[in-house]
Short mmCIF file of C-alpha atoms and ligand atoms in Angstrom, two decimals:
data_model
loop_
_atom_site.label_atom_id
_atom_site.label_comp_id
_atom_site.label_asym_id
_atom_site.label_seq_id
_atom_site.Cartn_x
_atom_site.Cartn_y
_atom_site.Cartn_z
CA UNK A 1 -20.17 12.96 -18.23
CA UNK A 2 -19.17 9.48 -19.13
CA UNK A 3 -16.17 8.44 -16.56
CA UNK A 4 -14.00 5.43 -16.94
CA UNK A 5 -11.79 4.70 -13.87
CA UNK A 6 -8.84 2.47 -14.39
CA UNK A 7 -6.91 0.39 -11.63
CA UNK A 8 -3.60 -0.96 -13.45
CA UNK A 9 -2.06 -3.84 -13.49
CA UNK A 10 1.97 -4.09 -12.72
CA UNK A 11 4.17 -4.83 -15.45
CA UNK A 12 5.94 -8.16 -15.45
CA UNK A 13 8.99 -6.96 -14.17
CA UNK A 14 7.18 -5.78 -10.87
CA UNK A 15 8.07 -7.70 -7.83
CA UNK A 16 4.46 -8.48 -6.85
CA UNK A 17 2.46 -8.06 -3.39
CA UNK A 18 -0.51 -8.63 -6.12
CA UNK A 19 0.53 -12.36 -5.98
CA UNK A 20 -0.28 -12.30 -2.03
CA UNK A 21 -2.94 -9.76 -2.19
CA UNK A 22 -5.15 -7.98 -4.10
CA UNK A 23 -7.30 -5.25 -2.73
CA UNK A 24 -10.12 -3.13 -3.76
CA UNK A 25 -9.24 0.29 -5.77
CA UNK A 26 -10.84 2.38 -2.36
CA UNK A 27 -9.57 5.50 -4.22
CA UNK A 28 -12.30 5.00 -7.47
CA UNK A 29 -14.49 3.65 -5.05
CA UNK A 30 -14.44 7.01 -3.67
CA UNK A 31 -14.37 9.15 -6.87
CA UNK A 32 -17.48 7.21 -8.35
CA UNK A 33 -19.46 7.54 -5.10
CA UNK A 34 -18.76 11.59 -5.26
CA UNK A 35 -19.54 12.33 -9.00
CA UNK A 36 -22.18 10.29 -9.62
CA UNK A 37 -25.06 12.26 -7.31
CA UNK A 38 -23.19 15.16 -9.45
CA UNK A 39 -24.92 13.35 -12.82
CA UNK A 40 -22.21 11.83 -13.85
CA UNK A 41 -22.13 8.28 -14.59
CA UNK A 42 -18.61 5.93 -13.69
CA UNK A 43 -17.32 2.83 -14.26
CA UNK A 44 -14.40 0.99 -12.48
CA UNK A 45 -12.26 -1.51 -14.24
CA UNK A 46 -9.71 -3.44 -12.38
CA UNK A 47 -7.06 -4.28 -14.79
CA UNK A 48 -5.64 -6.73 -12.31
CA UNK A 49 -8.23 -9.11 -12.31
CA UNK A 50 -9.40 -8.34 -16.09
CA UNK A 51 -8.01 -10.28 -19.30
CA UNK A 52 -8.86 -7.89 -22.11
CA UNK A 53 -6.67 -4.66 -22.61
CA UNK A 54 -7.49 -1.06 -22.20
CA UNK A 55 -8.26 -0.70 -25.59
CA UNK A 56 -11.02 -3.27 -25.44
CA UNK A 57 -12.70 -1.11 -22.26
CA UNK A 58 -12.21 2.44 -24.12
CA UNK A 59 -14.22 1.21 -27.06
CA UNK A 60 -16.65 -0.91 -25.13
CA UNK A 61 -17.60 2.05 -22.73
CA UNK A 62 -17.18 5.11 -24.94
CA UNK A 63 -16.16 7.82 -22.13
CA UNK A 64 -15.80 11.64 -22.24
CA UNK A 65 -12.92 10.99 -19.07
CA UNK A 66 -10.52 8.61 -18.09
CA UNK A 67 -9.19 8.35 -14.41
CA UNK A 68 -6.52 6.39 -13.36
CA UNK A 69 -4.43 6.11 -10.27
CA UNK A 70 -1.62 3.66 -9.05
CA UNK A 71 1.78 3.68 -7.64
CA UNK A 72 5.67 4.51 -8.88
CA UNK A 73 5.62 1.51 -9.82
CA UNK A 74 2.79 1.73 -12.37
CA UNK A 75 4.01 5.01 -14.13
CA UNK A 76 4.63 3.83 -17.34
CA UNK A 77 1.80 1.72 -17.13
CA UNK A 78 -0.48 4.62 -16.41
CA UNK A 79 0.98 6.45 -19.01
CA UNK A 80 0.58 3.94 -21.51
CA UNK A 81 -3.31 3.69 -20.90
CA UNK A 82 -3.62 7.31 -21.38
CA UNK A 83 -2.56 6.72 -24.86
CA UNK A 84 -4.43 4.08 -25.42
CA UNK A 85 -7.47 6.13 -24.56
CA UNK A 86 -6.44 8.56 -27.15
CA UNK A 87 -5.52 6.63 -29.97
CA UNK A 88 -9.13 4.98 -29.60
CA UNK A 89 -10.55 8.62 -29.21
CA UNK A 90 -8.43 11.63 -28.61
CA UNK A 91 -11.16 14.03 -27.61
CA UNK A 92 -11.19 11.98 -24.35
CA UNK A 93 -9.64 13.83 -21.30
CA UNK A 94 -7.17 11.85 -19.34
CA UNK A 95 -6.66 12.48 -15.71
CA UNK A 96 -3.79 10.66 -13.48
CA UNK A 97 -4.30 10.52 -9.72
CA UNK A 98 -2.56 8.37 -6.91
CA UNK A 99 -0.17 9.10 -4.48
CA UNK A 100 3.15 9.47 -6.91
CA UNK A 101 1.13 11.64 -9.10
CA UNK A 102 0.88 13.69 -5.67
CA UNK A 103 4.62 13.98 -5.06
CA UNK A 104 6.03 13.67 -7.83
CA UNK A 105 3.58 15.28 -10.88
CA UNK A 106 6.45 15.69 -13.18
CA UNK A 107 6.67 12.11 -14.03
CA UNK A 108 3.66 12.09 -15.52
CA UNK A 109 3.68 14.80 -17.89
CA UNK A 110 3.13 13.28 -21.44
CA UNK A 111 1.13 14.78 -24.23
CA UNK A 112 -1.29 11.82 -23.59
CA UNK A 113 -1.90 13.54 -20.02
CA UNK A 114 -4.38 15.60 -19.42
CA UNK A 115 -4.87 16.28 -15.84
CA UNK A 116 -2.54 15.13 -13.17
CA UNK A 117 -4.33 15.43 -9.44
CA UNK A 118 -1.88 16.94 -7.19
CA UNK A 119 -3.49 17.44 -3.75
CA UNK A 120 -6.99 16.68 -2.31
CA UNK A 121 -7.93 13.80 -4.56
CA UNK A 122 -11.89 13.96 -5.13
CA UNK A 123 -12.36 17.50 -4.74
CA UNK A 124 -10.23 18.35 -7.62
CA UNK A 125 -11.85 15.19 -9.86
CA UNK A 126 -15.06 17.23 -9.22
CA UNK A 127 -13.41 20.40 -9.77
CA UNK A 128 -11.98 18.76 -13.06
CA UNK A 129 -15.64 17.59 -14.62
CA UNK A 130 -16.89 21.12 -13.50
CA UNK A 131 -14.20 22.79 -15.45
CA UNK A 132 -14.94 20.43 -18.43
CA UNK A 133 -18.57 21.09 -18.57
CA UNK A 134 -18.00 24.96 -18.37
CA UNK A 135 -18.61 25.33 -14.68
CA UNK A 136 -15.25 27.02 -14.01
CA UNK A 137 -12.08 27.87 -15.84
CA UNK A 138 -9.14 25.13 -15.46
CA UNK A 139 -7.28 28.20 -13.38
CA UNK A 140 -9.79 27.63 -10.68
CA UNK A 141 -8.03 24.16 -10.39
CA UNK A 142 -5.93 24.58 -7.95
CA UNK A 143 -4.81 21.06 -7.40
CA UNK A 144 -4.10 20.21 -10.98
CA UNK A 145 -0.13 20.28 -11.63
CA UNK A 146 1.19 23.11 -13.38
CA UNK A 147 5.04 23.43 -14.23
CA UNK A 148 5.48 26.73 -12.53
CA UNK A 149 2.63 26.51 -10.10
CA UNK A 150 3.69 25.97 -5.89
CA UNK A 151 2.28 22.91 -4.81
CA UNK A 152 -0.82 23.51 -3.14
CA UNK A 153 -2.17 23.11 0.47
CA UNK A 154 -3.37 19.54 1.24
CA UNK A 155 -7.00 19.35 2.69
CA UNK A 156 -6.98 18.95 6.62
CA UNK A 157 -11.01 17.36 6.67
CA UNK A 158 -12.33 14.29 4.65
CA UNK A 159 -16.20 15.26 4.36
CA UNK A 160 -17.16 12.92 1.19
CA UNK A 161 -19.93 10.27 0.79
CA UNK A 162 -18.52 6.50 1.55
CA UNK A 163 -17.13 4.42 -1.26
CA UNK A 164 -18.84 3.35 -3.95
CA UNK A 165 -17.88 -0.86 -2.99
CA UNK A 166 -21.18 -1.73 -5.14
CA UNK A 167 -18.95 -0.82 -8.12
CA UNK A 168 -16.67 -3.72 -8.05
CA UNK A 169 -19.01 -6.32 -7.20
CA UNK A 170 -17.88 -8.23 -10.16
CA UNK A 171 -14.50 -8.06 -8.65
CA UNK A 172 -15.38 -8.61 -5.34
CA UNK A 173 -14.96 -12.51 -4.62
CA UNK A 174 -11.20 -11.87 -5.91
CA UNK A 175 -10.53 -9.21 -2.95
CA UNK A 176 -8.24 -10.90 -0.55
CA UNK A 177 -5.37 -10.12 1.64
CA UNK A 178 -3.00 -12.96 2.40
CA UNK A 179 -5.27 -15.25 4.53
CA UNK A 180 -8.02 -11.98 5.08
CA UNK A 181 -10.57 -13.18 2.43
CA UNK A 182 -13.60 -10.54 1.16
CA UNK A 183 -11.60 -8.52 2.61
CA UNK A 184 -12.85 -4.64 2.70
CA UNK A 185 -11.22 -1.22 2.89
CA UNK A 186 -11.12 1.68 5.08
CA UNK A 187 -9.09 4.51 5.87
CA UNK A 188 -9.96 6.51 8.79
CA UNK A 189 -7.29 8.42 8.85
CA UNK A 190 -4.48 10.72 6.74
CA UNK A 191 -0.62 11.29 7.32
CA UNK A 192 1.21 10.11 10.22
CA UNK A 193 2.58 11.73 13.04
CA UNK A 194 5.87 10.08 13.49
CA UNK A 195 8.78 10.66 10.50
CA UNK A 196 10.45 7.89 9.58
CA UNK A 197 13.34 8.85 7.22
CA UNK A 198 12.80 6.46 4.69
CA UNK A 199 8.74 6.82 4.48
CA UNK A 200 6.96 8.04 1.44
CA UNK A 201 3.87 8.19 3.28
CA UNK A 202 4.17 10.98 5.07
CA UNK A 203 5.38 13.18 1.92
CA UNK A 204 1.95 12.57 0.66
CA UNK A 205 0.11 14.20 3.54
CA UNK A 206 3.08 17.01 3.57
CA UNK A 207 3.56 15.78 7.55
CA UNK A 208 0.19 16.46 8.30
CA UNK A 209 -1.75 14.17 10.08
CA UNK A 210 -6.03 14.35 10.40
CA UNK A 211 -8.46 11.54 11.78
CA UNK A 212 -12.32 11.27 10.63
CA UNK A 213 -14.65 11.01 13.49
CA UNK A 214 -15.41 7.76 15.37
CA UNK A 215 -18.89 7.92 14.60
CA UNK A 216 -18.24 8.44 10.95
CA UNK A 217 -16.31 5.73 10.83
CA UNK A 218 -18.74 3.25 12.51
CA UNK A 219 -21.39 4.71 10.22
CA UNK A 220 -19.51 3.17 7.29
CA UNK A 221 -18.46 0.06 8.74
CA UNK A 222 -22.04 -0.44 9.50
CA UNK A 223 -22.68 -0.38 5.71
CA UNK A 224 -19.63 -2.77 4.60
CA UNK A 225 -20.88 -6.23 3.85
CA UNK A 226 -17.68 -8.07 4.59
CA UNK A 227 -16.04 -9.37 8.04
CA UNK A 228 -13.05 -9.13 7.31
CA UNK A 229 -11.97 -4.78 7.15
CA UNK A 230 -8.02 -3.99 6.15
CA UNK A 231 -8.05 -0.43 7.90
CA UNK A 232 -5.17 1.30 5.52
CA UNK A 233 -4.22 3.87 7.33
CA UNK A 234 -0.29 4.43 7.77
CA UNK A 235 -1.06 4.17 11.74
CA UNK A 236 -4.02 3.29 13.13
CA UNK A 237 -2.84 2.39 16.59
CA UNK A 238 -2.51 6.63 17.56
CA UNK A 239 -3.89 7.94 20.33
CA UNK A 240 -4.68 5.45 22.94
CA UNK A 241 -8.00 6.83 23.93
CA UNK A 242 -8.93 6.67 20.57
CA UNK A 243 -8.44 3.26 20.29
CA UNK A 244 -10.16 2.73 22.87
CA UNK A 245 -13.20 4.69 22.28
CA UNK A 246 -13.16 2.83 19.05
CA UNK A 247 -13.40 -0.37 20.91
CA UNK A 248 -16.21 0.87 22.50
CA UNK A 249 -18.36 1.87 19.87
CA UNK A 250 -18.17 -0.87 17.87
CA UNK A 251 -19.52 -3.06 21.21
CA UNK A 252 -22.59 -0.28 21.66
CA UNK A 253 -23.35 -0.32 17.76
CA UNK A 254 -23.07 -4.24 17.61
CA UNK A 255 -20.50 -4.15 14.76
CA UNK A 256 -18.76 -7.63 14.54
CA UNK A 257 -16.02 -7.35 12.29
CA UNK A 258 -12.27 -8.94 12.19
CA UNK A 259 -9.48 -6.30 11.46
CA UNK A 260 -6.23 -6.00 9.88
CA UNK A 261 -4.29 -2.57 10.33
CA UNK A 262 -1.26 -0.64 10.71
CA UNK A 263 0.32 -0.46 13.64
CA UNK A 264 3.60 1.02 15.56
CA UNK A 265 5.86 -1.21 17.66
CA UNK A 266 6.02 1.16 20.37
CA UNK A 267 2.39 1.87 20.52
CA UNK A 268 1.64 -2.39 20.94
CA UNK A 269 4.55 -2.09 23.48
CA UNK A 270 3.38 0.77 25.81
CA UNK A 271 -0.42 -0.16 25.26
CA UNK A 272 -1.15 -3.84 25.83
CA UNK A 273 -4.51 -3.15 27.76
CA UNK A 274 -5.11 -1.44 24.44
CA UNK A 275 -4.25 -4.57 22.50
CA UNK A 276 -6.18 -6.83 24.78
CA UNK A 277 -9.27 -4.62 24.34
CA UNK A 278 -9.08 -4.45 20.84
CA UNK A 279 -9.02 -8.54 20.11
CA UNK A 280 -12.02 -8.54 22.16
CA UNK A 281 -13.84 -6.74 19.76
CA UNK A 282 -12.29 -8.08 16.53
CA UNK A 283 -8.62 -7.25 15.64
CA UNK A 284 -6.62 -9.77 14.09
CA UNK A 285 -3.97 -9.16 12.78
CA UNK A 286 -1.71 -5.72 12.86
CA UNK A 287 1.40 -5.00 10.08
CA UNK A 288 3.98 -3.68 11.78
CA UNK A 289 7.25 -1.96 10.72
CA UNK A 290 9.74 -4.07 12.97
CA UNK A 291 12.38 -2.56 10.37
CA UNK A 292 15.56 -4.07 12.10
CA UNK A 293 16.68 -5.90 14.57
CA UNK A 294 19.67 -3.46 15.41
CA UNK A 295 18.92 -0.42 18.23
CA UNK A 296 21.58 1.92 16.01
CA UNK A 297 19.93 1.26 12.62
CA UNK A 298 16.62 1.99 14.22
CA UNK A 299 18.28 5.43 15.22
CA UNK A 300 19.94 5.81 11.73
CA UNK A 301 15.73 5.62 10.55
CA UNK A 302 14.78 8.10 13.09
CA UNK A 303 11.94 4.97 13.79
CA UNK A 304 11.87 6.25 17.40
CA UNK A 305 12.31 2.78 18.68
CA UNK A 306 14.50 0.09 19.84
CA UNK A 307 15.11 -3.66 20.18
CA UNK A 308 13.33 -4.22 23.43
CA UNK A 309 10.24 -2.65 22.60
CA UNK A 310 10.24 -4.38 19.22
CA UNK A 311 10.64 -7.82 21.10
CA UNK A 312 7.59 -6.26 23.79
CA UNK A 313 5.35 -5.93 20.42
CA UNK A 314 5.94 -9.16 19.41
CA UNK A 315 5.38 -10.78 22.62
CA UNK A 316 2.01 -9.04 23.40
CA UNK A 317 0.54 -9.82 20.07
CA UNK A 318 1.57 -13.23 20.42
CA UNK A 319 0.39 -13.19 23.64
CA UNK A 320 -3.56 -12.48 22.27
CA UNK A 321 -3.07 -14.30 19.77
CA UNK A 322 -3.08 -10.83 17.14
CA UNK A 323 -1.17 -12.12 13.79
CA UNK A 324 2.03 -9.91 13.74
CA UNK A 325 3.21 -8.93 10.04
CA UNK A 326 6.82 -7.96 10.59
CA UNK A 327 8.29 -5.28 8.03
CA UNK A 328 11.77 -5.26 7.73
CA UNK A 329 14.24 -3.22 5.94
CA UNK A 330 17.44 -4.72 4.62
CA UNK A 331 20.50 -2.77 5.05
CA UNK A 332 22.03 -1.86 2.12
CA UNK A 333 25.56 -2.04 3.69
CA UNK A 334 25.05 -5.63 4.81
CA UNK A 335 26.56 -8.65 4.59
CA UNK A 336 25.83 -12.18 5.18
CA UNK A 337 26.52 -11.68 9.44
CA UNK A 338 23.76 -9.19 9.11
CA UNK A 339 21.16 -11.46 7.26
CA UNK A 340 21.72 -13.75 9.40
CA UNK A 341 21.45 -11.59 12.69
CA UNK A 342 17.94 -10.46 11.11
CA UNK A 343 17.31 -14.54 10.71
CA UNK A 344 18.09 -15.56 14.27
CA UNK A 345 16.27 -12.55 15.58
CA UNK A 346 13.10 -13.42 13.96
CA UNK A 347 13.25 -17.00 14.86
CA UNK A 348 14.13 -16.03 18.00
CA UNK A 349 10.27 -13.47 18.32
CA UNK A 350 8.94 -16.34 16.61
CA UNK A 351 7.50 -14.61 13.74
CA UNK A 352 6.19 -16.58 10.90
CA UNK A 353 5.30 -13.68 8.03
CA UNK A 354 7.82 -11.16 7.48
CA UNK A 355 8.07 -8.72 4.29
CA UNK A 356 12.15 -7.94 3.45
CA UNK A 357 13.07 -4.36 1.88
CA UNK A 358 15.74 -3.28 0.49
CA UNK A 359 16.60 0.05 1.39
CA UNK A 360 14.29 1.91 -1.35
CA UNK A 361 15.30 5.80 -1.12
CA UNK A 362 12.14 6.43 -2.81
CA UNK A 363 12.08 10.31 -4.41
CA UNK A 364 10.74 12.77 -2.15
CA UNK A 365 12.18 11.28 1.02
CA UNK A 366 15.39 12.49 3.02
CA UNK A 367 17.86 9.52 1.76
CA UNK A 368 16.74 10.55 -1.39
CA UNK A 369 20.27 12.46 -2.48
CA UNK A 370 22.33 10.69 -0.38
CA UNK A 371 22.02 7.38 -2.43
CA UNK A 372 21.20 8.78 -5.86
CA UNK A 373 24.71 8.81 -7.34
CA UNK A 374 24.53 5.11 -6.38
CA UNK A 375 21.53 4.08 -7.94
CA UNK A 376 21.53 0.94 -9.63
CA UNK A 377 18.29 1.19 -11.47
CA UNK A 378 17.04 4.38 -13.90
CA UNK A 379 14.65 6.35 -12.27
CA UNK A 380 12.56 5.45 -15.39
CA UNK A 381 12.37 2.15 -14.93
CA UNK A 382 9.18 2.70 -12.62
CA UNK A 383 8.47 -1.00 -12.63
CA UNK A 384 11.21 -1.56 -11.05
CA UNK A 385 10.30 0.82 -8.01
CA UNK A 386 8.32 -1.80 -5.84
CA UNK A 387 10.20 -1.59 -2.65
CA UNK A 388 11.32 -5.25 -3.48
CA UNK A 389 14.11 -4.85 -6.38
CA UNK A 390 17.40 -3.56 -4.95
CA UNK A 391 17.85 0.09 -6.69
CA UNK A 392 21.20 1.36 -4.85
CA UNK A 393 24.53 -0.65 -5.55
CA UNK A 394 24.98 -2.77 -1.83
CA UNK A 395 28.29 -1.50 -0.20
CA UNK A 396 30.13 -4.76 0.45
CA UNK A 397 28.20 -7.59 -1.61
CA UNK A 398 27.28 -8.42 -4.97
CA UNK A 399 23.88 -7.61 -6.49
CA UNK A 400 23.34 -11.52 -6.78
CA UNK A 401 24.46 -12.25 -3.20
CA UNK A 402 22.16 -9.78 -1.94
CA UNK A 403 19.48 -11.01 -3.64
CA UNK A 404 20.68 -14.62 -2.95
CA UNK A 405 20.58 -13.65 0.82
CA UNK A 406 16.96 -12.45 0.83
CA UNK A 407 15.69 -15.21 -0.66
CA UNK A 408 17.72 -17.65 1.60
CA UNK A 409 15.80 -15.84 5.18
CA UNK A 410 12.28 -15.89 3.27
CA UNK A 411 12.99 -19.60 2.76
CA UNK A 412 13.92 -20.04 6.35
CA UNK A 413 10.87 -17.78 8.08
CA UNK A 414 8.00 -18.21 5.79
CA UNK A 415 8.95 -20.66 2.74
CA UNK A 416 9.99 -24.12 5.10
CA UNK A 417 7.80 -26.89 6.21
CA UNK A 418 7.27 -26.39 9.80
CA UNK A 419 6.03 -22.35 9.01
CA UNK A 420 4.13 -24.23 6.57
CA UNK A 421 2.55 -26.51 8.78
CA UNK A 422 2.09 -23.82 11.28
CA UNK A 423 -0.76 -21.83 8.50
CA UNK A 424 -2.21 -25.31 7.63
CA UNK A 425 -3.30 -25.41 11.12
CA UNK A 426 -4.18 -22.23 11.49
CA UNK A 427 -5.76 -20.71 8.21
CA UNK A 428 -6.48 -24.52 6.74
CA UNK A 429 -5.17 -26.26 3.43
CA UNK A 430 -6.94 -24.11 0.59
CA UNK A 431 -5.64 -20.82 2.11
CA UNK A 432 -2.28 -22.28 2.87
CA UNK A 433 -2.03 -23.57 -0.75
CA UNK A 434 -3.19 -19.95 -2.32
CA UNK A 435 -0.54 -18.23 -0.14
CA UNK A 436 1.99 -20.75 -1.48
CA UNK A 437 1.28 -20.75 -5.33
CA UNK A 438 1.42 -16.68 -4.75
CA UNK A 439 4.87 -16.88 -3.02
CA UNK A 440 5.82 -19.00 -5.58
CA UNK A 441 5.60 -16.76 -8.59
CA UNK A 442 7.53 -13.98 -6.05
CA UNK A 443 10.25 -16.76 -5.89
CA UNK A 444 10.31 -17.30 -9.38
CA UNK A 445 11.06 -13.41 -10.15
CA UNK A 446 13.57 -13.32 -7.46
CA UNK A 447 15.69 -16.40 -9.00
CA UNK A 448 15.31 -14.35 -12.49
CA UNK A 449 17.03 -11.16 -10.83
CA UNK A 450 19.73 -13.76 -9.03
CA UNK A 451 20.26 -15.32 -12.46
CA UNK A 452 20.63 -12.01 -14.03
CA UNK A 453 22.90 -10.23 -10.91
CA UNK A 454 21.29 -7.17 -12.04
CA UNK A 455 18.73 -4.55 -9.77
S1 SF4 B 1 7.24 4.24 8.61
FE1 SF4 B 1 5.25 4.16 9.61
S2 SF4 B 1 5.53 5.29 11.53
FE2 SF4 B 1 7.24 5.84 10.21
S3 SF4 B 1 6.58 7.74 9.17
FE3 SF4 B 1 6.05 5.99 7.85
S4 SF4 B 1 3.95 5.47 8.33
FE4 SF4 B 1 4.74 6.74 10.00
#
């Protein structure tokens, strides 16, 4: 069969990383390297970096099966392209992937919809063609949503053949992650252990949590043409032996590579051996989910850490020179003495690139209920959904202060001159100037949501 993967692009309205990063689709990657020994042929089109519309690459490639996948955030957007795909030629199947689609399938039912993946992502794309080309009823789906069907079990082992990355080498040169340019993919593991209560991530794995092999993973790394790998996993940094081991290998296989990953404050705190073994052999930079700067809030989370060990993260990253990318969540019962608290903090670690959150209570996690009569923003205004709108009405400020507020400590930690300075030096001018034009355009939709006091 003819297969036409789709990566979307956000709507306007969408707060967007994409103006700081854009990374390969890994997820198509993956789907095109597993059908096509099956006889299929696939396509990828990245609608982020593409002018022309859908409609343009439904009539140009003529498939039998559409795929696309994204975030809450894209919904509509998805949704939308499955029409388009129809109107050109409704005989077309359209199937919907990503992780939303995996926790919350309803949202995507549409009469445009044909398929929405609800576990165990490749296997039941496979299972999908198979059932199109006779090989199996669609009752032998088991991963495909059904109204009245129990969600079904999530795949503990990740046996598939390596991405596909030869599929978006038109896209390639575009692929960059702040100041991580040709930057690659990889995701060596699924779930995580720990359960924060505001994380989506581990609804998707149903709190389970599975690693590929070390040797697997070296095996593809070995194959990546780029330096620079983003490992994706929710938390790479688990298991300190693992780590280690990980270390090791890449020093007996001769892989020289710089990384960027996920990693847990407490982990960087308890383990600095670990993180002094690991810039030896390449890592560079880790993203960690600092989330507050307030012991109690930490608790209210259930992040399982504190203030000192957040402070004993910073300092040993700093202190091998590892590029710390503090996540932060921003209260929604703040005021400006709280802002301000998270300001000094930060000034006081040091840290130079910070990401700000409102408190999303994203459906499917535990705060879920608790702020939905407060909710400032439909449900079905997916675009919306980024994790950088405010969506729950703040307790003691206005919508407009609050977004005032955040824009006031990303001017004073990332947006001033000396931070400025600081990446000209370290990542040079034509980096430094791409990060700023990006941050720019986020500015720019933040002052339209001030102007507008509105979520
Ligand atoms: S916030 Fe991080 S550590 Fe906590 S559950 Fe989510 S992925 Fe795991």
């Amino acid at each position: 069969m003819n297969v036409l993967l789709f990566r979307p692009r956000p709507d306007k309205e969408t707060i967007g990383l994409q103006n700081v990063m854009i990374c390969e689709p890994l997820e198509l990657e993956y789907i095109a390297a597993n059908i096509e020994p099956l006889g299929h042929t696939c396509t990828i089109i990245d609608m982020i970096i593409e002018k022309k519309d859908v409609t343009y690459f439904v009539k140009e490639y003529n498939p039998d099966v559409v795929g696309i996948t994204g975030y809450i955030s894209h919904v509509n957007i998805m949704k939308d392209y499955a029409k388009k795909a129809k109107e050109v030629n409704p005989l077309i199947k359209t199937i919907i992937g990503g992780v939303h689609a995996e926790v919350n399938p309803g949202d995507f039912e549409s009469e445009y919809v044909d398929y929405i993946i609800r576990a165990n992502g490749i296997r039941t794309f496979i299972d999908i063609l198979n059932s199109l080309e006779g090989k199996n009823s669609n009752d032998e789906i088991e991963c495909v949503y059904a109204k009245d069907r129990p969600a079904p079990k999530k795949d503990t082992s990740f046996d598939y053949r390596f991405p596909a990355r030869e599929k978006v080498d038109a896209y390639r040169s575009k692929y960059y992650y702040m100041f991580h340019r040709n930057c690659s993919l990889i995701k060596t593991s699924f779930g995580c252990p720990y359960n924060c209560k505001f994380c989506f991530c581990r609804q998707i794995m149903d709190d389970q949590y599975f690693a590929r092999s070390l040797e697997n993973i070296a095996d593809e790394l070995e194959e990546v043409k780029e330096t620079e790998i983003y490992i994706v996993d929710d938390d790479f940094l688990v298991g300190r032996q693992r780590i280690l081991d990980f270390c090791d290998l890449l020093e007996k296989r001769d892989i020289h590579k710089k990384y960027l990953i996920y990693g847990r404050a407490d982990f960087i705190a308890a383990n600095e051996d670990v993180i002094k073994r690991f810039k030896e052999v390449g890592l560079r930079a880790v993203i960690v989910g600092l989330e507050s700067c307030d012991s109690k809030q930490l608790d209210d989370y259930n992040k399982r850490t504190n203030v000192e060990i957040n402070e004993r993260a910073v300092g040993i990253l700093k202190k091998y020179d590892v590029e710390c990318y503090g996540t932060f969540i921003l209260g929604l019962d703040w005021t400006w003495a709280d802002f301000s608290a998270l300001y000094k903090w930060i000034k006081k670690l040091d840290l130079v690139f910070v990401n700000l959150q409102p408190l999303t209570p994203l459906r499917g996690t535990d705060i879920y209920e608790k702020y939905k009569p407060r909710f400032i923003v439909r449900e079905d205004e997916y675009e919306k959904w980024d994790l950088a709108h405010l969506v729950v009405e703040p307790d003691h400020i206005s919508v407009r202060k609050y977004y005032w507020y955040t824009m006031v400590l990303y001017y004073l930690i990332t947006a001033n001159p000396v931070s400025w300075w600081y990446m000209v030096k370290k990542y040079g001018l034509h980096d430094t100037l791409k990060l700023t034009i990006g941050a720019g355009r986020v500015n720019t939709q933040y002052w339209k949501k001030l102007i507008k006091g509105e979520g």
